[in-house]
Structure formats: C-alpha cells, structure tokens
Short mmCIF file of C-alpha atoms and ligand atoms in Angstrom, two decimals:
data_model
loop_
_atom_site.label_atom_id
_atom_site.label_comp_id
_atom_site.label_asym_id
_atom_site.label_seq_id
_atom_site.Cartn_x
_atom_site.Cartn_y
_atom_site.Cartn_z
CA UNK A 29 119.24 105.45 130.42
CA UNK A 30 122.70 107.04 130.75
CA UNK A 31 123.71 110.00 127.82
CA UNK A 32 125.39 108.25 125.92
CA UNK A 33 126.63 108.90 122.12
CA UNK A 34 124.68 108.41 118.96
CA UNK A 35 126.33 105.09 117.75
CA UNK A 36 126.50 103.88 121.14
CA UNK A 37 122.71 104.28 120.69
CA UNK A 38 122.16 102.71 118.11
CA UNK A 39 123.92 99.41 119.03
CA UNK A 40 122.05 99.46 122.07
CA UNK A 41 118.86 99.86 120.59
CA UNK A 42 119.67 97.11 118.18
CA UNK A 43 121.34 94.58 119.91
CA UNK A 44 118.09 95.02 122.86
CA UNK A 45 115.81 94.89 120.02
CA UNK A 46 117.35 91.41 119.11
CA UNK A 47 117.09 89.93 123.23
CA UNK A 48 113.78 91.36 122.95
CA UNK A 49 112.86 89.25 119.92
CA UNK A 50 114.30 86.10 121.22
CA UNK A 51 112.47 86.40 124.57
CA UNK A 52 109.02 87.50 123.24
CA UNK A 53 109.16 85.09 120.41
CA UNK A 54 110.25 81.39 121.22
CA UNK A 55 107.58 78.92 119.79
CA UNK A 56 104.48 79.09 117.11
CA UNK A 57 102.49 79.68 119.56
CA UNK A 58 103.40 83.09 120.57
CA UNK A 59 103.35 84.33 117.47
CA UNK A 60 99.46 83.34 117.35
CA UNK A 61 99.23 84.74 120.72
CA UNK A 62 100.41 88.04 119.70
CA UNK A 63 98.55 88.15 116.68
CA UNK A 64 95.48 87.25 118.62
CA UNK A 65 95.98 90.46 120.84
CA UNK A 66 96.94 92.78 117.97
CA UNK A 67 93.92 91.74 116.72
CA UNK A 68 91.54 91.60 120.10
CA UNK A 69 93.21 94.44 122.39
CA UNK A 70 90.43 93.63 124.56
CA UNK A 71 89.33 90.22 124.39
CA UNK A 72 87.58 88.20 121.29
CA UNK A 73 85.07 89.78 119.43
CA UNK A 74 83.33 88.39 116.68
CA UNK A 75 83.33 90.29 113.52
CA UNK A 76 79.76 89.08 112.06
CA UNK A 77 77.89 89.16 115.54
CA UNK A 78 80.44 91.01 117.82
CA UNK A 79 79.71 87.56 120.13
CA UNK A 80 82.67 87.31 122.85
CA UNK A 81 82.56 83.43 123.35
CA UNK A 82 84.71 81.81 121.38
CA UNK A 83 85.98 78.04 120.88
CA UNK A 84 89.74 77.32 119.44
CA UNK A 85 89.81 74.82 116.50
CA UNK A 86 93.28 74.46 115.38
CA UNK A 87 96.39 75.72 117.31
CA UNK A 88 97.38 77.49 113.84
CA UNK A 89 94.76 80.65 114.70
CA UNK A 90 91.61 79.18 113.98
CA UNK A 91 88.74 80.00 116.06
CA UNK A 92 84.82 79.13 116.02
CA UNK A 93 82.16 81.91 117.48
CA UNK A 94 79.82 80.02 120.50
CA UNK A 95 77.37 82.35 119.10
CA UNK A 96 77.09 82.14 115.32
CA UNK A 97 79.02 79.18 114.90
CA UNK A 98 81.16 81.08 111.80
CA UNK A 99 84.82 80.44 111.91
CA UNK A 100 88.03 83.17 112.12
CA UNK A 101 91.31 82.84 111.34
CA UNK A 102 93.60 85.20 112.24
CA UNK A 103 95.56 84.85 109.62
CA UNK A 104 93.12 85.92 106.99
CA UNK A 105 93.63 89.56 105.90
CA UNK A 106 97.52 89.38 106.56
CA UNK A 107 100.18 88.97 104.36
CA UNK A 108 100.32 85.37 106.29
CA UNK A 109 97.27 84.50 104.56
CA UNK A 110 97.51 80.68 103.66
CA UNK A 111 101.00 80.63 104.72
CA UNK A 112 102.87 77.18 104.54
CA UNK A 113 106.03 78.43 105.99
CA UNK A 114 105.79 78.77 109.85
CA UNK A 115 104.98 81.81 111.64
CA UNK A 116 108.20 82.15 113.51
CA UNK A 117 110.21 82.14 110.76
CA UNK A 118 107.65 84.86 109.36
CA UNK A 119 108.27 86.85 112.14
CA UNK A 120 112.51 86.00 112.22
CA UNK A 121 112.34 87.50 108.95
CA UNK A 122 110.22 90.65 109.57
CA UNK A 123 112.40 91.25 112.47
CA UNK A 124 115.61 91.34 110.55
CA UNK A 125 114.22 92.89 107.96
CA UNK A 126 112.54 95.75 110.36
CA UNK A 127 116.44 95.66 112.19
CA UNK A 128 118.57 95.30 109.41
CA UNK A 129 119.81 99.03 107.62
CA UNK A 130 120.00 98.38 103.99
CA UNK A 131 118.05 95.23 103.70
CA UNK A 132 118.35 91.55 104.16
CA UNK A 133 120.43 88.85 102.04
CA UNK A 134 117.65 85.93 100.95
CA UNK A 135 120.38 83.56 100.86
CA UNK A 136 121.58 84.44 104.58
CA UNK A 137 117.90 84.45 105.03
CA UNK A 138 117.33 80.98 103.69
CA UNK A 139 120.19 79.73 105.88
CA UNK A 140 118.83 81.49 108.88
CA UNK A 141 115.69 79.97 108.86
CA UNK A 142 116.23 77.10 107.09
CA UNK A 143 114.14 77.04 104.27
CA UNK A 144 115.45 74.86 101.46
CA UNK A 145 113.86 76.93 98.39
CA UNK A 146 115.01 80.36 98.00
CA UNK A 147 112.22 81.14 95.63
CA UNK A 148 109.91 81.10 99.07
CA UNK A 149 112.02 83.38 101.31
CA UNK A 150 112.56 86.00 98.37
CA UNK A 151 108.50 86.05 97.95
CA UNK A 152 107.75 86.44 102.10
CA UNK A 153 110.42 88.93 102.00
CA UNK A 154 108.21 90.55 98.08
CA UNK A 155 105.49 89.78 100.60
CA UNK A 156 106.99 92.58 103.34
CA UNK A 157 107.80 95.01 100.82
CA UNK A 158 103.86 95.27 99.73
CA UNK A 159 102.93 95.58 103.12
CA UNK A 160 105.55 98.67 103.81
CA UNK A 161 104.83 100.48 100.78
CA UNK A 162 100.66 99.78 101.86
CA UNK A 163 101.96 101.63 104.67
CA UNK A 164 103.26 104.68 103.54
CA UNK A 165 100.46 104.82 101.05
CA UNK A 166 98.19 106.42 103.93
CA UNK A 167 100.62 109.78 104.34
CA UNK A 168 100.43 112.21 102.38
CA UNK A 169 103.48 115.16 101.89
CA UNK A 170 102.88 118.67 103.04
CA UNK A 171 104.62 122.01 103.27
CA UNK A 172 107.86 122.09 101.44
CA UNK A 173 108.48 118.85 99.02
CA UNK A 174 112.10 119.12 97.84
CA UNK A 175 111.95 116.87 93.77
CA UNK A 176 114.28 115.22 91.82
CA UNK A 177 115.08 112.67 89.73
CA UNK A 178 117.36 109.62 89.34
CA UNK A 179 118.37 106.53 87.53
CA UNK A 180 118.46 102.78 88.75
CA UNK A 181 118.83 99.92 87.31
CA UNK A 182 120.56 96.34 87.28
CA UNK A 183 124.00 96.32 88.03
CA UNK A 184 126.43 96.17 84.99
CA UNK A 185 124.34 97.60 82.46
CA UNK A 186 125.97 101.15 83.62
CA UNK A 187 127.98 101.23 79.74
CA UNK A 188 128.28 104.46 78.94
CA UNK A 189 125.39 105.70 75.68
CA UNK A 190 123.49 102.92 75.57
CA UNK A 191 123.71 101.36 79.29
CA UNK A 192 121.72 104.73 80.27
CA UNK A 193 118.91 103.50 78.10
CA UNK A 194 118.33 100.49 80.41
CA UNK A 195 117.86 102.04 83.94
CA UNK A 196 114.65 103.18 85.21
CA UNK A 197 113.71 106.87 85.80
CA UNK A 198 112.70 106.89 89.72
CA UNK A 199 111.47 110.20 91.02
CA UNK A 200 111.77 111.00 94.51
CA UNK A 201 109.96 113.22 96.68
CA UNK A 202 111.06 114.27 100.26
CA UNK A 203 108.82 116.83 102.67
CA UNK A 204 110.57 118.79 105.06
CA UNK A 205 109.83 119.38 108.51
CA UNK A 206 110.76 122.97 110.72
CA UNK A 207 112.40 122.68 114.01
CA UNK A 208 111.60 124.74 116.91
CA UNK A 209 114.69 126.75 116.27
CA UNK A 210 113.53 127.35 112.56
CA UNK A 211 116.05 124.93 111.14
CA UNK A 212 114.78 122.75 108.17
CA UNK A 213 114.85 119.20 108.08
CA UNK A 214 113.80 116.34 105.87
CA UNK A 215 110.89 114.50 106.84
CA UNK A 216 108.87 112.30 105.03
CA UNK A 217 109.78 109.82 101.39
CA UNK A 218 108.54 108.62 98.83
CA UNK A 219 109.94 107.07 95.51
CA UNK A 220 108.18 105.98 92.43
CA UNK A 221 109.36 104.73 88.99
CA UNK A 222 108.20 107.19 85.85
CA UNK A 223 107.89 106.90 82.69
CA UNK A 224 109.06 109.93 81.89
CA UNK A 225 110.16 113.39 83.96
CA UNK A 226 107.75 115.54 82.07
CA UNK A 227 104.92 117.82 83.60
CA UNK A 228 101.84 115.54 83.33
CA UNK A 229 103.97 112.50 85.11
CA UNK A 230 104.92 115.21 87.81
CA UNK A 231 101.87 116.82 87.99
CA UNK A 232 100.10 113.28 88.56
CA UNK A 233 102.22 112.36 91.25
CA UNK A 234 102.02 115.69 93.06
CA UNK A 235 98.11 115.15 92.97
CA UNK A 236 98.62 111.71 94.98
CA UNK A 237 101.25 112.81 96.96
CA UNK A 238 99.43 115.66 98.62
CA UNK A 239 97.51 117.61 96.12
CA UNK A 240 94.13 115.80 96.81
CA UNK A 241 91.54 118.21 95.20
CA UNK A 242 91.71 121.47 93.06
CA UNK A 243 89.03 122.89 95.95
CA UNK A 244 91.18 121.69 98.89
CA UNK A 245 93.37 124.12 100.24
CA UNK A 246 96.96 121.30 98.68
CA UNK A 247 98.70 120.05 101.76
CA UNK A 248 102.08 120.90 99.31
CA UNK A 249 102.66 124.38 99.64
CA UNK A 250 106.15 124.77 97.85
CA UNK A 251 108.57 122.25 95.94
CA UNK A 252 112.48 122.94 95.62
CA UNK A 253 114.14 121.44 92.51
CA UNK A 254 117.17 121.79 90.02
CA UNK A 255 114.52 124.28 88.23
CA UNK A 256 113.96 121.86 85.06
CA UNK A 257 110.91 123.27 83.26
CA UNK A 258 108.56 120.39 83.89
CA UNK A 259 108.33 121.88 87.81
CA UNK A 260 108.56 125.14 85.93
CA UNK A 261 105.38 124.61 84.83
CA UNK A 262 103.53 122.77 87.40
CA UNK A 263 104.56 125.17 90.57
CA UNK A 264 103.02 127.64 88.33
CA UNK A 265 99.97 125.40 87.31
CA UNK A 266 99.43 124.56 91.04
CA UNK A 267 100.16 127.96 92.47
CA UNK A 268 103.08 126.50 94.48
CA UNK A 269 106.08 128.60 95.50
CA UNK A 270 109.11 126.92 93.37
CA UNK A 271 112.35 127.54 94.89
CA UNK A 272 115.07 127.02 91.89
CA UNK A 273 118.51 125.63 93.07
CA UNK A 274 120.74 126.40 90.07
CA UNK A 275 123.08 123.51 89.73
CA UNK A 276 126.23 124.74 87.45
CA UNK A 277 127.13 121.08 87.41
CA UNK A 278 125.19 118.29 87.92
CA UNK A 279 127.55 117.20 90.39
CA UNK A 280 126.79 119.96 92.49
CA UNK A 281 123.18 118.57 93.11
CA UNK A 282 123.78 116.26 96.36
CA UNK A 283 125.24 119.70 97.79
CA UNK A 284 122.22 121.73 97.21
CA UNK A 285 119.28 119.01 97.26
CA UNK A 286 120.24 117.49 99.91
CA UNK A 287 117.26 115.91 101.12
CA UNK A 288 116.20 113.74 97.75
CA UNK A 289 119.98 112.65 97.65
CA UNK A 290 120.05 111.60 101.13
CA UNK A 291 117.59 109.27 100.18
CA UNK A 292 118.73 108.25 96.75
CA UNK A 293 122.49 107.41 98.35
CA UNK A 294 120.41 105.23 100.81
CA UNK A 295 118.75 103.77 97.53
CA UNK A 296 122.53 103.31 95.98
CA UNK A 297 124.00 101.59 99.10
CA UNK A 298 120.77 99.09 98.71
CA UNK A 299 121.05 98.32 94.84
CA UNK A 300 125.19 98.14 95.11
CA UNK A 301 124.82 95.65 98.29
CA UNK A 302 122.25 93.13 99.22
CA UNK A 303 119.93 93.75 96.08
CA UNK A 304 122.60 93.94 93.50
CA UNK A 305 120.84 93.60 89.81
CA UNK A 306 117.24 94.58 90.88
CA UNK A 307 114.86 94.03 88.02
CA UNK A 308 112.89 96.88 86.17
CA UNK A 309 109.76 94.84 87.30
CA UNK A 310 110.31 94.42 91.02
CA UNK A 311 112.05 98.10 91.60
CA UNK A 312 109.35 99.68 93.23
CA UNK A 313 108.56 97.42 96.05
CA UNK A 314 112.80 97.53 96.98
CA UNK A 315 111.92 101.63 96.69
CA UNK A 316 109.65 101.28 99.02
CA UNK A 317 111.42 99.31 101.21
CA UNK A 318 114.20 102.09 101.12
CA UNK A 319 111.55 104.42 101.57
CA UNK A 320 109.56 102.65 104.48
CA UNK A 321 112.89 102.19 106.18
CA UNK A 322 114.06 106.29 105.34
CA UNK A 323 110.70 107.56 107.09
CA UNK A 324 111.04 105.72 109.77
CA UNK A 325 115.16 106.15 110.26
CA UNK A 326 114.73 107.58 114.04
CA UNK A 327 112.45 104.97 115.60
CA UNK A 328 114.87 102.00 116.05
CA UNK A 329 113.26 99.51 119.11
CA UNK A 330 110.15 100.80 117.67
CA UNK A 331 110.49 99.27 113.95
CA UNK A 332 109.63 95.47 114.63
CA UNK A 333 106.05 95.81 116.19
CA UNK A 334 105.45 98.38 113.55
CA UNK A 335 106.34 96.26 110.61
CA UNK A 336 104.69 93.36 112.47
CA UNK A 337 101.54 95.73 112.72
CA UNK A 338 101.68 96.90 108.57
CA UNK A 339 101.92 93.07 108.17
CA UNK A 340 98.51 92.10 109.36
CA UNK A 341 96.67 95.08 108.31
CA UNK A 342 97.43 94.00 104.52
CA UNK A 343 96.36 91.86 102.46
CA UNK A 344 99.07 89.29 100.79
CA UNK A 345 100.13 89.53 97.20
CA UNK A 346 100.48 85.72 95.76
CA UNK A 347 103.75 84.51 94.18
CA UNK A 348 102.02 84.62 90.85
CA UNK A 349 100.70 88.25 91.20
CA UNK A 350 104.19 89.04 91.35
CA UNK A 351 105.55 87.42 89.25
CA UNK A 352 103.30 89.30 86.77
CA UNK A 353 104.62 92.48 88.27
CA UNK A 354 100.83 93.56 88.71
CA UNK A 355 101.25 95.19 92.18
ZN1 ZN B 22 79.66 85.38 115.79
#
C-alpha cells in the first residue's frame, strides 16, 4: 500500500474491513464453518477421546464423535450458547460493533438485522460487552500506571448539589508504554466503578491490576496522579515511585493527565451519544466496552476476528443474570 495520510487510513481500513465481512460472511453456514476452524485449526478433534472421525448431526454445529459416540456443539462455551437468533446476524453485530468507534445504536441495530424485539439485540450486544471485558481481564498493567478518577452517570441527572450524588465514581487506570526514542505513550486501560476513592478501594484494585503478590517483584513500578492522599498512601505502602501532578485547578487535569482523560473523553463521547442514560447497574460492561475498544485503538482490520475470537472463548451471561446485574 501507497503512504497515504492517517484518515485516509482509516477509511480504508474500515470501509475494506466491511467488503471483507460481506464476502467472508454470506450464509449460516459460514459462520459455522469458521467457527469450526477457530475451533479445529487442524482438523476435528474430539475433546473426551481426541478421536478425529467425526459425523455432522445438525447443520447448526452439531457434531457426533465415530469413536465415542458423545456429541459437540460448537456453540457450547461461546457467548452463542443456546442462541435463538441466527448466527449471521450474531456476527453482523460483532462486526459493527468491533468497526464502529463509539459504539452501536440497538435500535439501528434492530433495523439492521431485523429483529423485531429490541430487548434481544440490547442483550447479544450485553452479551459482547462480557466477552470484551473477559478479554482484557487476562492483562495485567506494568511500569508506569497514570490514576484518576471520574464521574458518570445517566444523562440529566447532572443538577448541580444533589445531581452529583447520583453518578457513579469510575476509576481509571492507564499504563504507559516508552518509545524507542524515549517518548512516553499511553498503553494499556482499564476502568472500574468504586465505591469510594479511598486507599483500601485503590489499593485493591492496584493488587488486581498488576500487583499480584507482596513476594513478586509488582509488574506496577510507579503511578502518576493529581497527588490526592489516598495514592499518597498506597505508593508509599507499595513502595511505588508516585509522581504528583499539582493541578491548581481542576480544570487543568486533562492538560497534565493526559492519558486517563484521553480515555475518560472517549468514555464521555460514548455516554453523550449512542448510550445516552446508562444505568448505575449496567456501567461497567459499557466501560469495558470503551476500554476494550481504547486498548485496541491501533489495530483497525484486525478488530473483527479478534472480537469474533473473545466471543467463543467465553462463556455467555443469560438475560436474567443481567438483569440482576450479577456479572
Ligand atoms: Zn470422542
């Protein structure tokens, strides 16, 4: 490929991404297909007898082993699991939701793929959002973790006293990486509501974030905050450098923290667009999505067969499980 400029990119990337989707992905049946190679790389192998002869039952990904006669389905152990809604449209959806910047619409979503009940498409896309934050469960942060905090909550309840009261504490977490040239960059997110900002939440979070045992050498070797005491006292608890950015006004704090407000503007442009009036109960999983989507911001043609891939190495969540909020 020509140079050509960064937007130019982009669109490129995208709109291929799209012609890629549309050729690899026409009927049911090559969704199975594709599901059945993810799975098999090289070829069906049974998982109770590791038998290679196989017999298909059902065109919907069931198969028999010739050798101990137990069934598979490859849709067991995926977020498909017990699925009504077709795979295609499973796949439509993680596409545009793998393409997409700031999220997807579930009403331009139900339209899309024609499903009358909106209730379904919002719980596939619920059902997405567990299997991205699963994902970026495995990584831990290392070197430099810049902290800070912020507020979100449904829209309108931003009245000034007791509005405040109503949106949820979200603490957010960024690692840096160093360039060849010594020039610092952020690297890798997370997000996660609190309770409250104080040194125990903190510390906690630290510990899962990176800090895996007091006799491990912590992957976290310095944090960079506004200096409130609660990292006060934990960079000195932890033995971790703490670099203070003294913020005379708040304001001030996109300037200096710039990598935590990088991703809490991406978190803004979510909650102000397509997921306007987020509940308390489902926020995390839309963090995460911002999140999943944040860590991966440089991968572009890349995103769909990754998403696809966090999709089927996760178990599903069930409508009533989140309902419940339990995940
Ligand atoms: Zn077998």
């Amino acid at each position: 490929m020509q140079m050509m400029s960064k937007e130019k990119a982009k669109r490129y990337y995208r709109n291929m991404s799209q012609l890629i989707f549309n050729q690899e992905f026409r009927t049911e049946q090559d969704c199975y297909e594709w599901l059945f190679k993810n799975r098999w790389p090289g070829g069906f192998r049974c998982p109770f007898c590791s038998g290679q002869e196989y017999g298909r039952i059902s065109t919907r990904g069931l198969y028999q082993c010739k050798s101990c006669r137990k069934q598979i389905s490859l849709i067991t152990g995926t977020i498909f699991h017990k699925t009504r809604v077709p795979l295609l449209k499973w796949f439509m959806l993680i596409h545009r939701m793998a393409s997409s910047k700031t999220g997807v619409s579930i009403n331009e979503m139900k339209r899309e793929l024609e499903i009358k009940d909106y209730k379904t498409v919002w719980v596939m896309a619920h059902k997405i959002r567990k299997a991205m934050a699963d994902r970026d469960a495995r990584y831990s942060l290392s070197g430099l973790v810049e902290l800070d905090e912020s507020f979100f909550g449904p829209a309108g309840s931003g009245k000034r006293g007791r509005g405040a009261e109503k949106k949820q504490l979200v603490i957010i977490a960024v690692s840096g990486w160093k360039h060849t040239n010594g020039t610092e960059h952020p690297g890798f997110a997370h997000a996660f509501i609190a309770e409250d900002a104080s040194a125990e939440t903190i510390e906690g979070l630290l510990r899962r974030l990176g800090i895996l045992d007091i006799q491990m050498e912590p992957f976290i070797k310095a944090i960079r905050t506004d200096g409130w005491r609660s990292y006060e006292k934990i960079a000195e608890k932890l033995g971790l450098i703490h670099y203070r950015a003294v913020l005379g006004n708040p304001k001030d704090a996109a300037k200096i923290l710039t990598w935590t407000h990088q991703l809490i503007s991406n978190a803004k442009a979510v909650f102000s667009g397509p997921h306007r009036g987020v509940s308390q109960k489902h926020l995390q999983r839309y963090l995460s999505e911002v999140c999943y989507r944040f860590n991966r911001r440089f991968w572009n043609r890349e995103m769909f067969d990754r998403l696809l891939t966090a999709c089927v190495s996760t178990d599903t969540i069930t409508r009533n499980e989140l309902m419940v909020g339990s995940i």
